[in-house]
PDB file of C-alpha atoms in Angstrom:
ATOM      1  CA  MET V   1      -0.043   0.018   0.016  1.00 79.00           C
ATOM      2  CA  GLU V   2       2.726   2.300   0.800  1.00 84.00           C
ATOM      3  CA  THR V   3       4.232   1.786  -2.852  1.00 88.00           C
ATOM      4  CA  ILE V   4       0.719   2.807  -4.173  1.00 88.00           C
ATOM      5  CA  ARG V   5       0.631   6.055  -1.989  1.00 87.00           C
ATOM      6  CA  PHE V   6       4.090   6.808  -3.321  1.00 87.00           C
ATOM      7  CA  ILE V   7       3.281   6.540  -6.742  1.00 91.00           C
ATOM      8  CA  ILE V   8      -0.092   8.719  -6.297  1.00 90.00           C
ATOM      9  CA  ALA V   9       2.071  11.395  -4.355  1.00 88.00           C
ATOM     10  CA  TRP V  10       4.551  11.481  -7.161  1.00 88.00           C
ATOM     11  CA  ALA V  11       2.311  11.654 -10.023  1.00 91.00           C
ATOM     12  CA  THR V  12       0.203  14.518  -8.307  1.00 88.00           C
ATOM     13  CA  GLN V  13       3.263  16.226  -7.646  1.00 87.00           C
ATOM     14  CA  ASN V  14       4.192  16.273 -11.198  1.00 89.00           C
ATOM     15  CA  GLN V  15       0.731  16.455 -12.649  1.00 90.00           C
ATOM     16  CA  TRP V  16       0.968  13.167 -14.433  1.00 92.00           C
ATOM     17  CA  LYS V  17      -1.652  10.787 -14.907  1.00 93.00           C
ATOM     18  CA  ILE V  18      -1.627   7.114 -13.863  1.00 94.00           C
ATOM     19  CA  ASN V  19      -2.581   4.441 -16.278  1.00 95.00           C
ATOM     20  CA  GLN V  20      -3.519   0.814 -15.499  1.00 95.00           C
ATOM     21  CA  MET V  21      -3.381  -2.520 -17.645  1.00 95.00           C
ATOM     22  CA  ASP V  22      -4.461  -5.959 -16.545  1.00 94.00           C
ATOM     23  CA  VAL V  23      -2.667  -9.233 -18.005  1.00 93.00           C
ATOM     24  CA  LYS V  24      -5.097 -11.908 -19.307  1.00 93.00           C
ATOM     25  CA  SER V  25      -4.461 -15.319 -17.720  1.00 91.00           C
ATOM     26  CA  ALA V  26      -1.210 -14.154 -16.540  1.00 91.00           C
ATOM     27  CA  PHE V  27      -0.056 -17.581 -14.708  1.00 91.00           C
ATOM     28  CA  LEU V  28      -0.311 -19.318 -18.382  1.00 91.00           C
ATOM     29  CA  ASN V  29       2.621 -17.208 -19.282  1.00 91.00           C
ATOM     30  CA  GLY V  30       5.252 -18.647 -16.876  1.00 90.00           C
ATOM     31  CA  LEU V  31       7.695 -20.951 -18.170  1.00 88.00           C
ATOM     32  CA  LEU V  32       8.425 -24.107 -16.221  1.00 87.00           C
ATOM     33  CA  GLU V  33      12.057 -24.958 -15.357  1.00 85.00           C
ATOM     34  CA  GLU V  34      11.071 -28.264 -13.800  1.00 85.00           C
ATOM     35  CA  GLU V  35       9.759 -31.322 -15.442  1.00 87.00           C
ATOM     36  CA  VAL V  36       6.083 -31.405 -14.819  1.00 87.00           C
ATOM     37  CA  PHE V  37       3.499 -34.199 -16.071  1.00 88.00           C
ATOM     38  CA  VAL V  38      -0.076 -34.341 -16.244  1.00 84.00           C
ATOM     39  CA  ARG V  39      -2.718 -36.882 -17.039  1.00 83.00           C
ATOM     40  CA  LYS V  40      -4.531 -36.602 -20.312  1.00 80.00           C
ATOM     41  CA  PRO V  41      -7.922 -35.127 -19.891  1.00 79.00           C
ATOM     42  CA  PRO V  42     -10.950 -37.498 -20.525  1.00 76.00           C
ATOM     43  CA  ARG V  43     -11.635 -38.286 -24.071  1.00 74.00           C
ATOM     44  CA  PHE V  44      -8.238 -36.950 -25.123  1.00 72.00           C
ATOM     45  CA  ALA V  45      -6.322 -40.293 -24.920  1.00 69.00           C
ATOM     46  CA  LYS V  46      -5.791 -41.840 -28.200  1.00 73.00           C
ATOM     47  CA  GLU V  47      -6.451 -45.605 -28.528  1.00 74.00           C
ATOM     48  CA  GLY V  48      -3.325 -47.649 -27.844  1.00 72.00           C
ATOM     49  CA  SER V  49      -1.742 -44.644 -25.786  1.00 74.00           C
ATOM     50  CA  GLU V  50      -3.833 -44.518 -22.693  1.00 73.00           C
ATOM     51  CA  ASP V  51      -0.987 -44.896 -20.279  1.00 79.00           C
ATOM     52  CA  LYS V  52       0.972 -41.777 -21.724  1.00 82.00           C
ATOM     53  CA  VAL V  53       0.958 -38.159 -19.920  1.00 85.00           C
ATOM     54  CA  TYR V  54       1.598 -34.673 -21.279  1.00 83.00           C
ATOM     55  CA  ARG V  55       4.882 -32.670 -20.314  1.00 87.00           C
ATOM     56  CA  LEU V  56       4.002 -29.262 -19.601  1.00 87.00           C
ATOM     57  CA  LYS V  57       6.155 -26.423 -20.999  1.00 88.00           C
ATOM     58  CA  LYS V  58       4.120 -23.544 -19.746  1.00 88.00           C
ATOM     59  CA  ALA V  59       2.502 -23.192 -16.041  1.00 88.00           C
ATOM     60  CA  LEU V  60      -1.120 -23.925 -15.419  1.00 87.00           C
ATOM     61  CA  TYR V  61      -3.374 -22.617 -12.780  1.00 89.00           C
ATOM     62  CA  GLY V  62      -3.394 -24.583  -9.710  1.00 86.00           C
ATOM     63  CA  LEU V  63       0.551 -25.414  -9.725  1.00 87.00           C
ATOM     64  CA  LYS V  64       2.577 -24.437  -7.027  1.00 89.00           C
ATOM     65  CA  GLN V  65       5.286 -23.290  -9.325  1.00 88.00           C
ATOM     66  CA  ALA V  66       2.943 -21.140 -11.362  1.00 90.00           C
ATOM     67  CA  PRO V  67       3.061 -17.755  -9.338  1.00 91.00           C
ATOM     68  CA  GLN V  68       7.010 -17.968  -9.295  1.00 91.00           C
ATOM     69  CA  ALA V  69       7.296 -18.927 -13.131  1.00 92.00           C
ATOM     70  CA  TRP V  70       5.115 -15.816 -13.626  1.00 93.00           C
ATOM     71  CA  ASN V  71       7.085 -13.637 -11.586  1.00 93.00           C
ATOM     72  CA  LYS V  72      10.254 -14.790 -13.358  1.00 93.00           C
ATOM     73  CA  ARG V  73       8.863 -14.313 -16.867  1.00 93.00           C
ATOM     74  CA  ILE V  74       7.502 -10.696 -16.301  1.00 94.00           C
ATOM     75  CA  ASP V  75      10.668  -9.757 -14.252  1.00 93.00           C
ATOM     76  CA  SER V  76      12.908 -10.826 -17.043  1.00 94.00           C
ATOM     77  CA  PHE V  77      10.769  -8.892 -19.641  1.00 94.00           C
ATOM     78  CA  PHE V  78      11.149  -5.737 -17.719  1.00 94.00           C
ATOM     79  CA  VAL V  79      14.904  -6.148 -17.300  1.00 94.00           C
ATOM     80  CA  LYS V  80      15.128  -6.744 -21.100  1.00 93.00           C
ATOM     81  CA  ALA V  81      13.110  -3.665 -21.674  1.00 92.00           C
ATOM     82  CA  GLY V  82      15.457  -1.430 -19.749  1.00 92.00           C
ATOM     83  CA  PHE V  83      13.699  -1.296 -16.609  1.00 94.00           C
ATOM     84  CA  LYS V  84      15.455  -1.272 -12.966  1.00 94.00           C
ATOM     85  CA  LYS V  85      13.837  -3.101 -10.076  1.00 92.00           C
ATOM     86  CA  CYS V  86      13.855  -1.187  -6.724  1.00 91.00           C
ATOM     87  CA  PRO V  87      16.039  -3.103  -4.325  1.00 89.00           C
ATOM     88  CA  SER V  88      13.749  -2.393  -1.414  1.00 89.00           C
ATOM     89  CA  GLU V  89      10.449  -2.896  -3.071  1.00 89.00           C
ATOM     90  CA  HIS V  90      10.541  -5.668  -5.634  1.00 89.00           C
ATOM     91  CA  ALA V  91       7.151  -4.715  -7.121  1.00 91.00           C
ATOM     92  CA  LEU V  92       8.435  -1.375  -8.375  1.00 93.00           C
ATOM     93  CA  TYR V  93      10.168  -0.766 -11.746  1.00 95.00           C
ATOM     94  CA  VAL V  94      11.715   2.388 -12.941  1.00 95.00           C
ATOM     95  CA  LYS V  95      13.152   3.273 -16.384  1.00 94.00           C
ATOM     96  CA  PHE V  96      14.870   6.461 -17.780  1.00 93.00           C
ATOM     97  CA  ASN V  97      15.168   7.467 -21.469  1.00 89.00           C
ATOM     98  CA  GLU V  98      17.714   9.585 -23.138  1.00 87.00           C
ATOM     99  CA  SER V  99      15.987  12.701 -22.228  1.00 87.00           C
ATOM    100  CA  GLY V 100      15.912  11.889 -18.568  1.00 88.00           C
ATOM    101  CA  ASP V 101      12.169  11.160 -18.557  1.00 91.00           C
ATOM    102  CA  ILE V 102      11.159   8.469 -16.095  1.00 94.00           C
ATOM    103  CA  LEU V 103       8.565   5.786 -16.389  1.00 95.00           C
ATOM    104  CA  ILE V 104       7.411   3.964 -12.968  1.00 95.00           C
ATOM    105  CA  ILE V 105       5.611   0.769 -12.780  1.00 94.00           C
ATOM    106  CA  CYS V 106       3.975  -0.940 -10.026  1.00 94.00           C
ATOM    107  CA  LEU V 107       3.094  -4.683 -10.453  1.00 93.00           C
ATOM    108  CA  TYR V 108       0.878  -6.727  -8.405  1.00 92.00           C
ATOM    109  CA  VAL V 109       0.452 -10.454  -9.724  1.00 89.00           C
ATOM    110  CA  ASP V 110      -1.350  -9.427 -13.072  1.00 89.00           C
ATOM    111  CA  ASP V 111      -2.312  -5.784 -12.414  1.00 92.00           C
ATOM    112  CA  LEU V 112      -0.218  -2.844 -13.542  1.00 93.00           C
ATOM    113  CA  ILE V 113      -0.120   0.804 -12.810  1.00 94.00           C
ATOM    114  CA  PHE V 114       2.402   3.031 -14.445  1.00 95.00           C
ATOM    115  CA  THR V 115       3.098   6.752 -14.612  1.00 94.00           C
ATOM    116  CA  GLY V 116       5.439   9.162 -16.281  1.00 93.00           C
ATOM    117  CA  LYS V 117       5.898  12.558 -17.871  1.00 90.00           C
ATOM    118  CA  SER V 118       6.552  11.271 -21.385  1.00 92.00           C
ATOM    119  CA  THR V 119       3.627  10.220 -23.242  1.00 92.00           C
ATOM    120  CA  ARG V 120       5.571   8.532 -25.893  1.00 93.00           C
ATOM    121  CA  MET V 121       7.319   6.326 -23.187  1.00 94.00           C
ATOM    122  CA  ILE V 122       3.827   5.378 -21.879  1.00 94.00           C
ATOM    123  CA  GLU V 123       2.566   4.367 -25.357  1.00 94.00           C
ATOM    124  CA  ASP V 124       5.667   2.457 -26.168  1.00 94.00           C
ATOM    125  CA  PHE V 125       5.460   0.394 -22.952  1.00 95.00           C
ATOM    126  CA  LYS V 126       1.744  -0.252 -23.721  1.00 95.00           C
ATOM    127  CA  ARG V 127       2.523  -1.531 -27.209  1.00 95.00           C
ATOM    128  CA  SER V 128       5.625  -3.646 -25.999  1.00 94.00           C
ATOM    129  CA  MET V 129       3.146  -5.201 -23.335  1.00 94.00           C
ATOM    130  CA  MET V 130       0.463  -5.994 -25.923  1.00 94.00           C
ATOM    131  CA  HIS V 131       3.042  -7.764 -28.162  1.00 94.00           C
ATOM    132  CA  GLU V 132       4.481  -9.835 -25.406  1.00 93.00           C
ATOM    133  CA  PHE V 133       1.229 -10.791 -23.720  1.00 93.00           C
ATOM    134  CA  GLU V 134      -2.629 -10.754 -23.980  1.00 93.00           C
ATOM    135  CA  MET V 135      -3.297  -7.298 -22.179  1.00 93.00           C
ATOM    136  CA  THR V 136      -6.551  -5.249 -21.321  1.00 93.00           C
ATOM    137  CA  ASP V 137      -5.713  -1.669 -21.460  1.00 93.00           C
ATOM    138  CA  LEU V 138      -8.049  -0.019 -18.612  1.00 93.00           C
ATOM    139  CA  GLY V 139      -7.127   3.477 -19.222  1.00 92.00           C
ATOM    140  CA  LEU V 140      -6.655   5.897 -16.094  1.00 93.00           C
ATOM    141  CA  MET V 141      -6.506   4.045 -12.970  1.00 92.00           C
ATOM    142  CA  SER V 142      -9.950   4.060 -11.486  1.00 92.00           C
ATOM    143  CA  TYR V 143     -10.017   1.046  -9.167  1.00 91.00           C
ATOM    144  CA  PHE V 144      -7.045  -0.668  -7.814  1.00 91.00           C
ATOM    145  CA  LEU V 145      -6.728  -3.383  -5.049  1.00 88.00           C
ATOM    146  CA  GLY V 146     -10.294  -2.299  -3.491  1.00 88.00           C
ATOM    147  CA  ILE V 147      -9.391   1.437  -3.797  1.00 89.00           C
ATOM    148  CA  GLU V 148     -11.358   3.786  -5.700  1.00 91.00           C
ATOM    149  CA  VAL V 149      -9.234   6.533  -7.548  1.00 91.00           C
ATOM    150  CA  MET V 150     -10.555   9.816  -9.154  1.00 90.00           C
ATOM    151  CA  GLN V 151      -8.132  11.686 -10.907  1.00 91.00           C
ATOM    152  CA  ARG V 152      -9.197  15.269 -11.389  1.00 87.00           C
ATOM    153  CA  GLU V 153      -7.435  18.507 -12.187  1.00 84.00           C
ATOM    154  CA  ASP V 154      -7.018  19.669  -8.785  1.00 80.00           C
ATOM    155  CA  GLY V 155      -5.427  16.301  -7.399  1.00 83.00           C
ATOM    156  CA  ILE V 156      -5.900  12.814  -7.185  1.00 88.00           C
ATOM    157  CA  PHE V 157      -8.600  11.409  -4.359  1.00 89.00           C
ATOM    158  CA  ILE V 158      -8.742   7.933  -3.177  1.00 88.00           C
ATOM    159  CA  CYS V 159     -11.637   6.343  -1.070  1.00 88.00           C
ATOM    160  CA  GLN V 160     -12.933   2.667  -0.376  1.00 89.00           C
ATOM    161  CA  LYS V 161     -16.679   3.467  -0.553  1.00 89.00           C
ATOM    162  CA  ARG V 162     -17.156   0.059  -2.266  1.00 90.00           C
ATOM    163  CA  TYR V 163     -15.020  -1.806  -0.067  1.00 91.00           C
ATOM    164  CA  ALA V 164     -16.733  -0.615   2.911  1.00 90.00           C
ATOM    165  CA  SER V 165     -20.166  -1.593   1.650  1.00 90.00           C
ATOM    166  CA  GLU V 166     -18.984  -4.978   0.790  1.00 91.00           C
ATOM    167  CA  LEU V 167     -17.358  -5.306   4.168  1.00 91.00           C
ATOM    168  CA  LEU V 168     -20.837  -4.781   5.757  1.00 91.00           C
ATOM    169  CA  ARG V 169     -22.668  -7.244   3.748  1.00 92.00           C
ATOM    170  CA  ARG V 170     -19.898  -9.767   4.369  1.00 92.00           C
ATOM    171  CA  PHE V 171     -20.324  -9.605   8.082  1.00 92.00           C
ATOM    172  CA  HIS V 172     -23.993  -9.335   7.656  1.00 91.00           C
ATOM    173  CA  MET V 173     -24.298  -5.684   9.269  1.00 88.00           C
ATOM    174  CA  HIS V 174     -25.733  -3.677   6.423  1.00 86.00           C
ATOM    175  CA  ASN V 175     -28.922  -3.601   8.146  1.00 87.00           C
ATOM    176  CA  CYS V 176     -27.795  -2.754  11.674  1.00 87.00           C
ATOM    177  CA  ASN V 177     -28.425   0.667  13.336  1.00 88.00           C
ATOM    178  CA  PRO V 178     -25.962   3.280  12.757  1.00 87.00           C
ATOM    179  CA  ALA V 179     -23.193   4.580  15.226  1.00 87.00           C
ATOM    180  CA  ARG V 180     -22.419   8.195  15.491  1.00 85.00           C
ATOM    181  CA  THR V 181     -18.867   7.722  16.362  1.00 87.00           C
ATOM    182  CA  PRO V 182     -16.547   4.728  15.832  1.00 89.00           C
ATOM    183  CA  VAL V 183     -15.661   4.270  19.684  1.00 90.00           C
ATOM    184  CA  GLU V 184     -17.666   5.312  22.538  1.00 89.00           C
ATOM    185  CA  VAL V 185     -16.160   7.846  24.956  1.00 88.00           C
ATOM    186  CA  GLY V 186     -14.339   6.253  27.859  1.00 86.00           C
ATOM    187  CA  THR V 187     -13.913   2.898  26.265  1.00 86.00           C
ATOM    188  CA  LYS V 188     -11.514   0.524  27.858  1.00 88.00           C
ATOM    189  CA  LEU V 189     -10.617  -3.028  26.926  1.00 88.00           C
ATOM    190  CA  PHE V 190      -8.861  -5.657  28.974  1.00 88.00           C
ATOM    191  CA  LYS V 191      -7.320  -8.863  28.166  1.00 86.00           C
ATOM    192  CA  GLU V 192      -9.113 -10.890  30.527  1.00 82.00           C
ATOM    193  CA  GLY V 193     -12.794 -10.723  31.544  1.00 77.00           C
ATOM    194  CA  ASP V 194     -15.828 -12.680  32.615  1.00 81.00           C
ATOM    195  CA  ASP V 195     -17.594 -12.405  29.431  1.00 84.00           C
ATOM    196  CA  ALA V 196     -17.471 -15.283  26.706  1.00 87.00           C
ATOM    197  CA  HIS V 197     -14.797 -15.745  24.294  1.00 89.00           C
ATOM    198  CA  VAL V 198     -15.432 -15.361  20.406  1.00 90.00           C
ATOM    199  CA  ASN V 199     -14.060 -17.464  17.782  1.00 92.00           C
ATOM    200  CA  PRO V 200     -10.677 -16.031  17.062  1.00 92.00           C
ATOM    201  CA  THR V 201     -10.912 -16.685  13.318  1.00 94.00           C
ATOM    202  CA  PHE V 202     -13.828 -14.641  12.875  1.00 94.00           C
ATOM    203  CA  PHE V 203     -12.424 -12.023  15.001  1.00 94.00           C
ATOM    204  CA  LYS V 204      -9.105 -11.874  13.022  1.00 95.00           C
ATOM    205  CA  GLN V 205     -11.063 -11.872   9.681  1.00 95.00           C
ATOM    206  CA  LEU V 206     -13.024  -8.977  10.961  1.00 94.00           C
ATOM    207  CA  VAL V 207     -10.033  -6.768  12.444  1.00 94.00           C
ATOM    208  CA  GLY V 208      -7.950  -7.387   9.414  1.00 94.00           C
ATOM    209  CA  SER V 209     -10.718  -6.126   7.040  1.00 94.00           C
ATOM    210  CA  LEU V 210     -11.056  -3.112   9.054  1.00 94.00           C
ATOM    211  CA  ARG V 211      -7.206  -2.615   9.118  1.00 94.00           C
ATOM    212  CA  TYR V 212      -7.180  -2.436   5.166  1.00 93.00           C
ATOM    213  CA  LEU V 213      -9.971   0.066   5.318  1.00 91.00           C
ATOM    214  CA  THR V 214      -7.860   2.321   7.502  1.00 90.00           C
ATOM    215  CA  CYS V 215      -5.835   3.077   3.978  1.00 87.00           C
ATOM    216  CA  THR V 216      -8.770   5.792   3.547  1.00 86.00           C
ATOM    217  CA  ARG V 217     -10.573   6.145   6.750  1.00 87.00           C
ATOM    218  CA  PRO V 218      -8.038   7.558   9.280  1.00 86.00           C
ATOM    219  CA  ASP V 219     -11.036   8.268  11.565  1.00 87.00           C
ATOM    220  CA  ILE V 220     -11.411   4.561  12.568  1.00 90.00           C
ATOM    221  CA  SER V 221      -7.633   4.182  13.118  1.00 92.00           C
ATOM    222  CA  TYR V 222      -7.684   4.396  16.956  1.00 92.00           C
ATOM    223  CA  GLY V 223     -10.573   1.981  17.121  1.00 92.00           C
ATOM    224  CA  VAL V 224      -8.981  -0.427  14.931  1.00 93.00           C
ATOM    225  CA  GLY V 225      -5.573  -0.194  16.697  1.00 93.00           C
ATOM    226  CA  LEU V 226      -7.483  -0.727  19.946  1.00 93.00           C
ATOM    227  CA  ILE V 227      -9.132  -4.174  19.285  1.00 93.00           C
ATOM    228  CA  SER V 228      -6.186  -5.173  17.369  1.00 93.00           C
ATOM    229  CA  LYS V 229      -4.263  -6.017  20.713  1.00 92.00           C
ATOM    230  CA  PHE V 230      -6.723  -8.758  21.443  1.00 91.00           C
ATOM    231  CA  MET V 231      -6.345 -10.840  18.273  1.00 90.00           C
ATOM    232  CA  LYS V 232      -5.067 -13.996  20.161  1.00 89.00           C
ATOM    233  CA  SER V 233      -7.899 -14.570  22.864  1.00 89.00           C
ATOM    234  CA  PRO V 234     -10.760 -12.180  21.988  1.00 91.00           C
ATOM    235  CA  HIS V 235     -13.967 -11.622  24.105  1.00 92.00           C
ATOM    236  CA  GLN V 236     -17.238 -10.625  23.714  1.00 92.00           C
ATOM    237  CA  SER V 237     -16.473  -6.990  24.746  1.00 92.00           C
ATOM    238  CA  HIS V 238     -13.852  -6.827  22.129  1.00 93.00           C
ATOM    239  CA  LEU V 239     -16.221  -7.946  19.433  1.00 92.00           C
ATOM    240  CA  GLN V 240     -18.748  -5.479  20.492  1.00 93.00           C
ATOM    241  CA  VAL V 241     -16.322  -2.477  19.846  1.00 93.00           C
ATOM    242  CA  ALA V 242     -15.395  -4.039  16.582  1.00 92.00           C
ATOM    243  CA  LYS V 243     -19.117  -4.064  15.820  1.00 92.00           C
ATOM    244  CA  ARG V 244     -19.578  -0.509  16.646  1.00 92.00           C
ATOM    245  CA  ILE V 245     -16.758   0.464  14.277  1.00 91.00           C
ATOM    246  CA  MET V 246     -18.610  -1.468  11.748  1.00 90.00           C
ATOM    247  CA  ARG V 247     -22.077   0.450  12.637  1.00 89.00           C
ATOM    248  CA  ASP V 248     -20.094   3.598  12.012  1.00 86.00           C
ATOM    249  CA  LEU V 249     -19.692   2.726   8.543  1.00 84.00           C
ATOM    250  CA  ILE V 250     -23.497   2.598   7.893  1.00 79.00           C
ATOM    251  CA  ASN V 251     -23.884   6.192   8.084  1.00 71.00           C
ATOM    252  CA  LYS V 252     -22.367   6.178   4.411  1.00 62.00           C
ATOM    253  CA  ARG V 253     -19.903   8.793   5.163  1.00 61.00           C
ATOM    254  CA  VAL V 254     -17.388   8.851   2.429  1.00 63.00           C
ATOM    255  CA  ILE V 255     -13.983  10.404   3.400  1.00 64.00           C
ATOM    256  CA  GLU V 256     -11.690  11.023   0.151  1.00 66.00           C
ATOM    257  CA  LEU V 257      -8.107  11.361   0.768  1.00 70.00           C
ATOM    258  CA  LYS V 258      -6.748  14.104  -1.894  1.00 69.00           C
ATOM    259  CA  TYR V 259      -3.280  14.152  -2.886  1.00 73.00           C
ATOM    260  CA  CYS V 260      -2.230  17.665  -3.869  1.00 69.00           C
ATOM    261  CA  LYS V 261       0.852  19.338  -4.927  1.00 74.00           C
ATOM    262  CA  SER V 262       3.279  20.370  -1.971  1.00 71.00           C
ATOM    263  CA  GLU V 263       2.546  24.207  -2.498  1.00 72.00           C
ATOM    264  CA  ASN V 264      -1.264  23.510  -2.225  1.00 72.00           C
ATOM    265  CA  GLN V 265      -1.144  21.721   1.287  1.00 73.00           C
ATOM    266  CA  VAL V 266      -3.270  24.028   3.214  1.00 72.00           C
ATOM    267  CA  ALA V 267      -2.196  22.626   6.471  1.00 70.00           C
ATOM    268  CA  ASP V 268       1.231  24.261   6.061  1.00 75.00           C
ATOM    269  CA  ILE V 269      -0.170  27.521   7.090  1.00 71.00           C
ATOM    270  CA  LEU V 270      -0.859  26.113  10.641  1.00 69.00           C
ATOM    271  CA  THR V 271       2.220  24.014  10.960  1.00 75.00           C
ATOM    272  CA  LYS V 272       5.164  25.908   9.513  1.00 73.00           C
ATOM    273  CA  PRO V 273       6.637  29.615   8.742  1.00 80.00           C
ATOM    274  CA  LEU V 274       5.989  30.322   4.953  1.00 74.00           C
ATOM    275  CA  LYS V 275       7.000  33.125   2.504  1.00 81.00           C
ATOM    276  CA  TYR V 276       4.345  35.814   2.268  1.00 75.00           C
ATOM    277  CA  GLU V 277       3.064  34.808  -1.279  1.00 79.00           C
ATOM    278  CA  ALA V 278       2.601  31.236  -0.041  1.00 78.00           C
ATOM    279  CA  PHE V 279       0.896  32.440   3.221  1.00 76.00           C
ATOM    280  CA  VAL V 280      -1.608  34.693   0.945  1.00 77.00           C
ATOM    281  CA  LYS V 281      -2.216  32.056  -1.260  1.00 78.00           C
ATOM    282  CA  LEU V 282      -3.145  29.334   1.312  1.00 74.00           C
ATOM    283  CA  LYS V 283      -5.041  31.936   3.576  1.00 74.00           C
ATOM    284  CA  GLY V 284      -7.314  32.431   0.526  1.00 75.00           C
ATOM    285  CA  MET V 285      -7.616  28.651  -0.101  1.00 71.00           C
ATOM    286  CA  ILE V 286      -9.054  28.008   3.309  1.00 67.00           C
ATOM    287  CA  GLY V 287     -11.292  31.197   3.445  1.00 69.00           C
ATOM    288  CA  ILE V 288      -9.395  33.190   6.097  1.00 64.00           C
ATOM    289  CA  SER V 289      -9.984  36.748   5.753  1.00 60.00           C
ATOM    290  CA  ALA V 290      -8.957  39.768   7.688  1.00 59.00           C
ATOM    291  CA  LEU V 291     -11.587  41.526   9.884  1.00 53.00           C
ATOM    292  CA  PRO V 292     -12.736  45.163   8.945  1.00 59.00           C
ATOM    293  CA  ASN V 293     -10.875  47.693  11.032  1.00 59.00           C
ATOM    294  CA  GLN V 294     -13.629  48.991  13.709  1.00 55.00           C
ATOM    295  CA  ASP V 295     -11.734  52.430  14.533  1.00 52.00           C
TER     296      ASP V 295
END
């Protein structure tokens, strides 16, 4: 998630657009290094050769080697195309051209997002991918890993409205009464108590889903962090707090996190000294005006 945030922030700062592509049947492109044999499907065996098997040259879905084979295939393709893999984030690839323009790619299994200044580099990359693999060009990034992305002129906005709705239905809480706040004032949780234990697997699934929602819902971060301390042996009191956080989602409040250029960060007027021009600009953006002289 941090890599995606970096790409969004970098693209916003440079006023670039983020594109997205999808590889169709990605695992079928992986080349096998081991000898793997499979039985013939029913009715494919010829008379007199029923005891023979097929040797696979490429991976199939369901093989334990398939993910690694696909990763090696796409990695070798990027390296041959002139990309360099980030040593600390293996899903991130970077390429520079003769003019110094940069193309940044983030790979998640079979989903690609990429951005850069040069339109020519982007189009060349799309053509090379479509020539090598069967691809789907999804245009500008709008939905990636459960995160909705809106690319506008004044910045890039992200939210998880659809994910939150699916989460409520998954845990059968979409018809519950809403809560006004994620956590009730004065809530205190303890490791041991007299209340009943709850299913740890169910509790971990619920808390894990809520933790991913904090990517765009910082207002529930405190509550999610509070219940995350009791994953090993949850009690009914812990589950009630988790359910209250879920009930807070029913209010249909959508928080859009906005990525904007550094000079448009309005919070800077409250946190750091600024040049006069920047101070006046930000003051106007948040609607602060001087009171008229009463003398």
